[in-house]
Amino acid sequence: MNNNRIVISIAILLVVVCLCLTAVVAVSGGVYFLAGDKLTGLFSTATPTARPVTATPTPTASESVPTPIGETPAPTKEITTELPDTVARQMDEIQLQVERIRSLERTSDVNRSLLTVDQLRAKVEDDFLADYTPEEIEDDGRVLAALGLLEPGFDLYDLYLELYTEQIAGYYDIEKDEMYVVLEEGFSGPQRSTYAHEYTHALQNYTHDVRENLNYNEEYCETDSEYCAAVQALIEGDASLTEQSWLYLYATDRDRKELDEYYATADLSVFDTAPAFLQEDFIFPYSKGVDFVLTLFEEGGFARIDEAYVDPPVSTEQILHPERYPDDRPVAVELPDLSTTLGRSIREIDRGVMGEWYTYLILARGDQASTRLEDEPSAQAAEGWGGDAYAIYWDEGADLPLVVLYSVWDTTADAEEFSAAFEDYASLRWGQPASESVAGEFTWDAGPEGAVIFSHSGAETVWVIAPTVEDARLLLE
C-alpha cells in the first residue's frame, strides 16, 4: 500500500515456495519445455502500509530507529570477499550463459562477496530492518488488522526477520551492484540455479537502471507501491523465466538431482506458518510475474520483455491481465484529508492505492479462514477494478482504526459484482447487516471493531470502518 511500506530495494534471495512452474514457450525459433519447481529471487516485499506487503513488500519504512528492536546481534566475523577459484569459474560460466539467454551483457564485472549465514542474518537486521521503527511496526499491524488480513498484535518484525533469513542462498545489492553469496552448503544445483536468477537482476540493473529509469527505489515506492508491485513482478518474472531457461539449456543432470534433493528436504516452516495473505503476496511477483512476461515473450521473445522496461506496467491489474498492458491504466482517485472530519484528533497512519491484487486478497485471504470467500468469486469480484484510493486513521481515544476505501469500477455491472461479493464477505466477518438505510448502502455492527458502512452507487463503492455509526456516516459523507 504506501507510506510506510518497507521497500527492500537491496532485496534478499530466498526460496519462496514450490510453485511448479511449467510453460511451453518459443525461444529463438524453437519450442522448449520449461519446467521447474521453485521460484527464487530478488525479494522486495510489503506490509500494507506500504501495500498491505515490501516489508514490502508492499511489501516497507524509512525512519531511523533510536534503539535496536529485540536483541542486538552478536558481532560477526569480517566478511570474506575472496571466492574459491572453482566457484568463481562456475559463476563466470553461468554469467556468460545467462547473457546468451537474455542477449544482454555487462561490460563491467559484478562484485561478489561471501557471507556466512550469521553474517547475512545480521545484515538483514542492520541494513534492511534497522529503519523499521517500533511505531511503524505497530501502525502496519493496525492497518493489516483493520483490513482483516492480520491478527491484532501480530509480531511483524519477527516474521520479516525470520522470512528473510529462511533458506537464503544470497542476494544482489542493487545499490552497490554487488552479489553476496552464502556458501555454507556448497555451490551445488540450488546455488547454481539461484545464481542464474540473481545475475539476471545484475543484467537488468546494468542495462535498464531500474532504480532511476523505472523509479524502482525506496523513495518512489513509498508514494506509489501499486506501481512498484507491478515493476517488481516484471523484474522477478523476467529473472524467473531466465532461470528456468538456464535450467533447461545449461543445468547438468547433477544440478537437477541436487535440486530434487533440496526440495525434498527444504525447511519452509516460517513461510508455511505465515499469514495467508502474506504467503500469497510474497509469491505474487514470481508466479504472476512469470505469467506476465510469458505473454510478452510470446509476442516477441526476450526483446519484447526488454521493451517493457522502457514502458513498464503500472498496476497489479496489468500483471494479472497481461492483455490489458500497456493501455488499460488505473483511474486516478483522490481522497481528501479526513483528519478533522470528526471534530476530534485522529492520526493518519496510511494512505495509498489498494489495487486489484489487494482487493482480491482482502476477500479471499483474510486472517480468519471463516471470513474468506472462495478464490474464483473473489478474483471475479476484483477483476472489474478501475482505480481506488484508501486512507486509514487511528483514533487514540477509542483505540480503534478508521478506514475509508473509495473504489471506481470499469462498469456499473463490475461495481455491482464487487458489492455483492463484499456483502458476502462482510456478513462472514461481522454477521448479517444491521440495516440497509438506503438502496445500495448497508451497515454492520462490528462489535468491538466499531461500525461498518458500505455504499454502492453507479460505478463507485465506498467502504468505511469507524468506532461508531455516527463516525462512519460523517466519513462517508
Tab-separated table of N, CA and C in Angstrom, residues 222-338:
chain	number	residue	atom	x	y	z
A	222	GLU	N	7.502	4.340	-1.754
A	222	GLU	CA	6.733	4.774	-0.595
A	222	GLU	C	5.519	5.598	-1.019
A	223	THR	N	5.592	6.219	-2.189
A	223	THR	CA	4.483	7.050	-2.658
A	223	THR	C	3.572	6.320	-3.636
A	224	ASP	N	4.057	5.254	-4.258
A	224	ASP	CA	3.248	4.531	-5.250
A	224	ASP	C	3.609	3.052	-5.212
A	225	SER	N	3.162	2.370	-4.181
A	225	SER	CA	3.508	0.959	-4.028
A	225	SER	C	2.789	0.080	-5.052
A	226	GLU	N	1.638	0.519	-5.556
A	226	GLU	CA	0.929	-0.262	-6.574
A	226	GLU	C	1.781	-0.352	-7.847
A	227	TYR	N	2.344	0.769	-8.241
A	227	TYR	CA	3.245	0.776	-9.398
A	227	TYR	C	4.450	-0.117	-9.143
A	228	CYS	N	5.050	-0.006	-7.967
A	228	CYS	CA	6.258	-0.779	-7.678
A	228	CYS	C	5.964	-2.275	-7.586
A	229	ALA	N	4.762	-2.641	-7.159
A	229	ALA	CA	4.393	-4.050	-7.162
A	229	ALA	C	4.353	-4.587	-8.587
A	230	ALA	N	3.894	-3.761	-9.524
A	230	ALA	CA	3.861	-4.164	-10.932
A	230	ALA	C	5.267	-4.276	-11.508
A	231	VAL	N	6.130	-3.304	-11.205
A	231	VAL	CA	7.507	-3.343	-11.699
A	231	VAL	C	8.245	-4.535	-11.101
A	232	GLN	N	8.022	-4.800	-9.824
A	232	GLN	CA	8.668	-5.945	-9.197
A	232	GLN	C	8.265	-7.243	-9.894
A	233	ALA	N	7.004	-7.349	-10.277
A	233	ALA	CA	6.536	-8.549	-10.982
A	233	ALA	C	7.232	-8.692	-12.336
A	234	LEU	N	7.449	-7.568	-13.031
A	234	LEU	CA	8.200	-7.604	-14.286
A	234	LEU	C	9.617	-8.105	-14.037
A	235	ILE	N	10.279	-7.539	-13.037
A	235	ILE	CA	11.668	-7.879	-12.739
A	235	ILE	C	11.806	-9.344	-12.330
A	236	GLU	N	10.941	-9.786	-11.423
A	236	GLU	CA	11.045	-11.165	-10.932
A	236	GLU	C	10.555	-12.176	-11.965
A	237	GLY	N	9.529	-11.810	-12.717
A	237	GLY	CA	9.065	-12.707	-13.765
A	237	GLY	C	10.136	-12.940	-14.812
A	238	ASP	N	10.819	-11.861	-15.197
A	238	ASP	CA	11.912	-11.936	-16.164
A	238	ASP	C	13.027	-12.828	-15.629
A	239	ALA	N	13.455	-12.589	-14.395
A	239	ALA	CA	14.549	-13.374	-13.817
A	239	ALA	C	14.162	-14.841	-13.634
A	240	SER	N	12.911	-15.084	-13.281
A	240	SER	CA	12.457	-16.460	-13.082
A	240	SER	C	12.384	-17.208	-14.408
A	241	LEU	N	11.895	-16.542	-15.457
A	241	LEU	CA	11.852	-17.166	-16.777
A	241	LEU	C	13.267	-17.441	-17.283
A	242	THR	N	14.184	-16.512	-17.049
A	242	THR	CA	15.573	-16.718	-17.441
A	242	THR	C	16.182	-17.885	-16.680
A	243	GLU	N	15.890	-17.956	-15.394
A	243	GLU	CA	16.399	-19.064	-14.583
A	243	GLU	C	15.899	-20.407	-15.095
A	244	GLN	N	14.608	-20.468	-15.440
A	244	GLN	CA	14.055	-21.713	-15.963
A	244	GLN	C	14.685	-22.054	-17.322
A	245	SER	N	14.962	-21.045	-18.122
A	245	SER	CA	15.637	-21.273	-19.399
A	245	SER	C	17.040	-21.831	-19.160
A	246	TRP	N	17.727	-21.274	-18.166
A	246	TRP	CA	19.066	-21.770	-17.828
A	246	TRP	C	18.991	-23.228	-17.369
A	247	LEU	N	17.995	-23.547	-16.552
A	247	LEU	CA	17.847	-24.931	-16.084
A	247	LEU	C	17.672	-25.885	-17.257
A	248	TYR	N	16.898	-25.475	-18.241
A	248	TYR	CA	16.653	-26.344	-19.395
A	248	TYR	C	17.876	-26.451	-20.297
A	249	LEU	N	18.518	-25.314	-20.552
A	249	LEU	CA	19.580	-25.283	-21.557
A	249	LEU	C	20.952	-25.675	-21.014
A	250	TYR	N	21.232	-25.351	-19.746
A	250	TYR	CA	22.599	-25.479	-19.262
A	250	TYR	C	22.781	-26.308	-17.990
A	251	ALA	N	21.736	-26.533	-17.215
A	251	ALA	CA	21.899	-27.289	-15.969
A	251	ALA	C	22.302	-28.727	-16.276
A	252	THR	N	23.121	-29.293	-15.413
A	252	THR	CA	23.565	-30.669	-15.587
A	252	THR	C	22.597	-31.623	-14.897
A	253	ASP	N	22.756	-32.917	-15.202
A	253	ASP	CA	21.948	-33.922	-14.508
A	253	ASP	C	22.199	-33.861	-13.004
A	254	ARG	N	23.433	-33.569	-12.640
A	254	ARG	CA	23.750	-33.453	-11.211
A	254	ARG	C	23.030	-32.255	-10.594
A	255	ASP	N	22.981	-31.126	-11.316
A	255	ASP	CA	22.240	-29.959	-10.830
A	255	ASP	C	20.792	-30.348	-10.530
A	256	ARG	N	20.175	-31.045	-11.465
A	256	ARG	CA	18.756	-31.390	-11.305
A	256	ARG	C	18.557	-32.362	-10.148
A	257	LYS	N	19.472	-33.302	-10.003
A	257	LYS	CA	19.382	-34.252	-8.898
A	257	LYS	C	19.502	-33.529	-7.563
A	258	GLU	N	20.449	-32.588	-7.488
A	258	GLU	CA	20.648	-31.837	-6.239
A	258	GLU	C	19.459	-30.933	-5.954
A	259	LEU	N	18.845	-30.383	-6.996
A	259	LEU	CA	17.640	-29.576	-6.802
A	259	LEU	C	16.508	-30.434	-6.256
A	260	ASP	N	16.316	-31.619	-6.815
A	260	ASP	CA	15.263	-32.512	-6.328
A	260	ASP	C	15.494	-32.869	-4.859
A	261	GLU	N	16.733	-33.142	-4.512
A	261	GLU	CA	17.051	-33.482	-3.123
A	261	GLU	C	16.808	-32.295	-2.201
A	262	TYR	N	17.138	-31.106	-2.705
A	262	TYR	CA	16.943	-29.901	-1.896
A	262	TYR	C	15.468	-29.664	-1.589
A	263	TYR	N	14.627	-29.785	-2.623
A	263	TYR	CA	13.208	-29.533	-2.430
A	263	TYR	C	12.557	-30.581	-1.546
A	264	ALA	N	13.127	-31.773	-1.549
A	264	ALA	CA	12.559	-32.838	-0.723
A	264	ALA	C	12.833	-32.603	0.759
A	265	THR	N	13.853	-31.799	1.074
A	265	THR	CA	14.237	-31.607	2.472
A	265	THR	C	14.178	-30.153	2.931
A	266	ALA	N	13.859	-29.215	2.049
A	266	ALA	CA	13.886	-27.793	2.392
A	266	ALA	C	12.917	-27.483	3.530
A	267	ASP	N	13.385	-26.696	4.474
A	267	ASP	CA	12.565	-26.283	5.612
A	267	ASP	C	11.951	-24.917	5.303
A	268	LEU	N	10.657	-24.893	5.027
A	268	LEU	CA	9.940	-23.640	4.768
A	268	LEU	C	8.904	-23.404	5.858
A	269	SER	N	9.243	-23.790	7.075
A	269	SER	CA	8.268	-23.728	8.167
A	269	SER	C	7.831	-22.306	8.476
A	270	VAL	N	8.738	-21.337	8.351
A	270	VAL	CA	8.354	-19.949	8.621
A	270	VAL	C	7.347	-19.477	7.585
A	271	PHE	N	7.650	-19.709	6.321
A	271	PHE	CA	6.722	-19.323	5.257
A	271	PHE	C	5.387	-20.044	5.406
A	272	ASP	N	5.438	-21.341	5.693
A	272	ASP	CA	4.216	-22.140	5.764
A	272	ASP	C	3.289	-21.699	6.888
A	273	THR	N	3.835	-21.068	7.920
A	273	THR	CA	3.008	-20.620	9.042
A	273	THR	C	2.733	-19.120	9.005
A	274	ALA	N	3.181	-18.440	7.958
A	274	ALA	CA	2.918	-17.004	7.820
A	274	ALA	C	1.441	-16.782	7.517
A	275	PRO	N	0.911	-15.593	7.805
A	275	PRO	CA	-0.488	-15.287	7.477
A	275	PRO	C	-0.775	-15.561	6.006
A	276	ALA	N	-1.993	-15.990	5.723
A	276	ALA	CA	-2.365	-16.436	4.378
A	276	ALA	C	-2.111	-15.365	3.321
A	277	PHE	N	-2.459	-14.125	3.614
A	277	PHE	CA	-2.299	-13.083	2.597
A	277	PHE	C	-0.827	-12.823	2.309
A	278	LEU	N	0.029	-12.935	3.342
A	278	LEU	CA	1.453	-12.707	3.136
A	278	LEU	C	2.063	-13.797	2.264
A	279	GLN	N	1.643	-15.031	2.467
A	279	GLN	CA	2.134	-16.108	1.617
A	279	GLN	C	1.831	-15.807	0.149
A	280	GLU	N	0.601	-15.394	-0.109
A	280	GLU	CA	0.207	-15.079	-1.481
A	280	GLU	C	0.970	-13.867	-2.013
A	281	ASP	N	1.130	-12.856	-1.180
A	281	ASP	CA	1.758	-11.628	-1.636
A	281	ASP	C	3.247	-11.818	-1.885
A	282	PHE	N	3.894	-12.654	-1.085
A	282	PHE	CA	5.314	-12.899	-1.279
A	282	PHE	C	5.594	-13.580	-2.611
A	283	ILE	N	4.713	-14.453	-3.057
A	283	ILE	CA	4.984	-15.167	-4.310
A	283	ILE	C	4.367	-14.481	-5.522
A	284	PHE	N	3.589	-13.415	-5.296
A	284	PHE	CA	2.942	-12.707	-6.403
A	284	PHE	C	3.920	-12.308	-7.509
A	285	PRO	N	5.047	-11.644	-7.197
A	285	PRO	CA	5.924	-11.200	-8.287
A	285	PRO	C	6.545	-12.351	-9.060
A	286	TYR	N	6.603	-13.520	-8.465
A	286	TYR	CA	7.165	-14.678	-9.146
A	286	TYR	C	6.105	-15.392	-9.974
A	287	SER	N	5.034	-15.820	-9.336
A	287	SER	CA	4.011	-16.597	-10.045
A	287	SER	C	3.282	-15.746	-11.075
A	288	LYS	N	2.749	-14.599	-10.679
A	288	LYS	CA	2.028	-13.737	-11.616
A	288	LYS	C	2.993	-13.008	-12.550
A	289	GLY	N	4.194	-12.733	-12.048
A	289	GLY	CA	5.183	-12.079	-12.899
A	289	GLY	C	5.607	-12.956	-14.064
A	290	VAL	N	5.754	-14.260	-13.821
A	290	VAL	CA	6.100	-15.179	-14.902
A	290	VAL	C	4.996	-15.221	-15.953
A	291	ASP	N	3.737	-15.284	-15.495
A	291	ASP	CA	2.623	-15.277	-16.450
A	291	ASP	C	2.660	-14.018	-17.317
A	292	PHE	N	2.960	-12.885	-16.685
A	292	PHE	CA	3.003	-11.621	-17.411
A	292	PHE	C	4.107	-11.621	-18.460
A	293	VAL	N	5.331	-11.989	-18.069
A	293	VAL	CA	6.436	-11.924	-19.023
A	293	VAL	C	6.310	-13.010	-20.094
A	294	LEU	N	5.672	-14.131	-19.786
A	294	LEU	CA	5.456	-15.148	-20.821
A	294	LEU	C	4.572	-14.611	-21.938
A	295	THR	N	3.587	-13.804	-21.560
A	295	THR	CA	2.741	-13.178	-22.578
A	295	THR	C	3.568	-12.272	-23.482
A	296	LEU	N	4.462	-11.498	-22.871
A	296	LEU	CA	5.344	-10.641	-23.664
A	296	LEU	C	6.286	-11.478	-24.519
A	297	PHE	N	6.797	-12.562	-23.928
A	297	PHE	CA	7.726	-13.418	-24.655
A	297	PHE	C	7.086	-14.000	-25.905
A	298	GLU	N	5.830	-14.400	-25.781
A	298	GLU	CA	5.126	-14.966	-26.932
A	298	GLU	C	4.929	-13.929	-28.033
A	299	GLU	N	4.922	-12.646	-27.649
A	299	GLU	CA	4.771	-11.577	-28.642
A	299	GLU	C	6.076	-11.276	-29.367
A	300	GLY	N	7.211	-11.456	-28.677
A	300	GLY	CA	8.455	-11.074	-29.330
A	300	GLY	C	9.718	-11.481	-28.608
A	301	GLY	N	9.644	-12.579	-27.850
A	301	GLY	CA	10.828	-13.081	-27.166
A	301	GLY	C	11.333	-12.153	-26.078
A	302	PHE	N	12.586	-12.345	-25.686
A	302	PHE	CA	13.151	-11.523	-24.616
A	302	PHE	C	13.288	-10.059	-25.032
A	303	ALA	N	13.375	-9.803	-26.340
A	303	ALA	CA	13.438	-8.410	-26.801
A	303	ALA	C	12.169	-7.662	-26.419
A	304	ARG	N	11.031	-8.350	-26.490
A	304	ARG	CA	9.756	-7.716	-26.099
A	304	ARG	C	9.735	-7.468	-24.596
A	305	ILE	N	10.310	-8.376	-23.825
A	305	ILE	CA	10.390	-8.169	-22.373
A	305	ILE	C	11.248	-6.950	-22.066
A	306	ASP	N	12.355	-6.790	-22.807
A	306	ASP	CA	13.208	-5.621	-22.586
A	306	ASP	C	12.472	-4.322	-22.896
A	307	GLU	N	11.572	-4.362	-23.867
A	307	GLU	CA	10.793	-3.162	-24.186
A	307	GLU	C	9.929	-2.731	-23.011
A	308	ALA	N	9.506	-3.699	-22.196
A	308	ALA	CA	8.654	-3.371	-21.056
A	308	ALA	C	9.392	-2.564	-19.996
A	309	TYR	N	10.717	-2.603	-20.003
A	309	TYR	CA	11.478	-1.774	-19.065
A	309	TYR	C	11.455	-0.310	-19.487
A	310	VAL	N	11.176	-0.047	-20.742
A	310	VAL	CA	11.049	1.325	-21.237
A	310	VAL	C	9.642	1.859	-20.967
A	311	ASP	N	8.658	0.979	-21.064
A	311	ASP	CA	7.259	1.333	-20.804
A	311	ASP	C	6.713	0.320	-19.794
A	312	PRO	N	7.062	0.460	-18.505
A	312	PRO	CA	6.760	-0.578	-17.525
A	312	PRO	C	5.279	-0.662	-17.171
A	313	PRO	N	4.848	-1.818	-16.682
A	313	PRO	CA	3.474	-1.943	-16.183
A	313	PRO	C	3.284	-1.018	-14.990
A	314	VAL	N	2.060	-0.547	-14.784
A	314	VAL	CA	1.818	0.460	-13.747
A	314	VAL	C	0.846	0.003	-12.666
A	315	SER	N	0.312	-1.203	-12.788
A	315	SER	CA	-0.657	-1.668	-11.791
A	315	SER	C	-0.644	-3.184	-11.700
A	316	THR	N	-1.092	-3.701	-10.584
A	316	THR	CA	-1.222	-5.155	-10.454
A	316	THR	C	-2.305	-5.675	-11.399
A	317	GLU	N	-3.245	-4.826	-11.785
A	317	GLU	CA	-4.253	-5.218	-12.764
A	317	GLU	C	-3.580	-5.633	-14.072
A	318	GLN	N	-2.604	-4.864	-14.528
A	318	GLN	CA	-1.911	-5.200	-15.772
A	318	GLN	C	-1.116	-6.493	-15.635
A	319	ILE	N	-0.574	-6.761	-14.458
A	319	ILE	CA	0.155	-8.011	-14.244
A	319	ILE	C	-0.806	-9.191	-14.264
A	320	LEU	N	-1.947	-9.049	-13.610
A	320	LEU	CA	-2.929	-10.129	-13.547
A	320	LEU	C	-3.598	-10.375	-14.891
A	321	HIS	N	-3.683	-9.320	-15.713
A	321	HIS	CA	-4.337	-9.413	-17.026
A	321	HIS	C	-3.393	-8.811	-18.071
A	322	PRO	N	-2.395	-9.570	-18.509
A	322	PRO	CA	-1.380	-9.026	-19.421
A	322	PRO	C	-1.956	-8.422	-20.691
A	323	GLU	N	-3.141	-8.894	-21.099
A	323	GLU	CA	-3.754	-8.337	-22.306
A	323	GLU	C	-4.141	-6.873	-22.118
A	324	ARG	N	-4.200	-6.405	-20.889
A	324	ARG	CA	-4.556	-5.006	-20.608
A	324	ARG	C	-3.330	-4.091	-20.577
A	325	TYR	N	-2.157	-4.668	-20.691
A	325	TYR	CA	-0.938	-3.878	-20.737
A	325	TYR	C	-0.629	-3.542	-22.198
A	326	PRO	N	-0.228	-2.314	-22.499
A	326	PRO	CA	0.008	-1.186	-21.598
A	326	PRO	C	-1.128	-0.170	-21.568
A	327	ASP	N	-2.243	-0.439	-22.263
A	327	ASP	CA	-3.235	0.617	-22.496
A	327	ASP	C	-4.196	0.864	-21.334
A	328	ASP	N	-4.562	-0.189	-20.611
A	328	ASP	CA	-5.559	-0.042	-19.549
A	328	ASP	C	-4.880	0.457	-18.280
A	329	ARG	N	-4.948	1.764	-18.079
A	329	ARG	CA	-4.270	2.383	-16.939
A	329	ARG	C	-5.293	2.727	-15.857
A	330	PRO	N	-4.878	2.725	-14.592
A	330	PRO	CA	-5.823	2.984	-13.498
A	330	PRO	C	-6.425	4.380	-13.561
A	331	VAL	N	-7.656	4.475	-13.111
A	331	VAL	CA	-8.308	5.775	-12.945
A	331	VAL	C	-7.708	6.447	-11.713
A	332	ALA	N	-7.337	7.699	-11.827
A	332	ALA	CA	-6.789	8.430	-10.687
A	332	ALA	C	-7.912	8.780	-9.714
A	333	VAL	N	-7.768	8.351	-8.477
A	333	VAL	CA	-8.781	8.602	-7.444
A	333	VAL	C	-8.095	9.282	-6.272
A	334	GLU	N	-8.718	10.292	-5.719
A	334	GLU	CA	-8.127	11.000	-4.590
A	334	GLU	C	-9.104	11.073	-3.433
A	335	LEU	N	-8.564	11.003	-2.233
A	335	LEU	CA	-9.349	11.201	-1.016
A	335	LEU	C	-8.856	12.461	-0.316
A	336	PRO	N	-9.762	13.240	0.252
A	336	PRO	CA	-9.324	14.430	0.993
A	336	PRO	C	-8.725	14.031	2.343
A	337	ASP	N	-8.102	14.982	2.997
A	337	ASP	CA	-7.632	14.778	4.355
A	337	ASP	C	-8.851	14.753	5.277
A	338	LEU	N	-9.041	13.632	5.958
A	338	LEU	CA	-10.226	13.459	6.798
A	338	LEU	C	-9.913	13.596	8.286
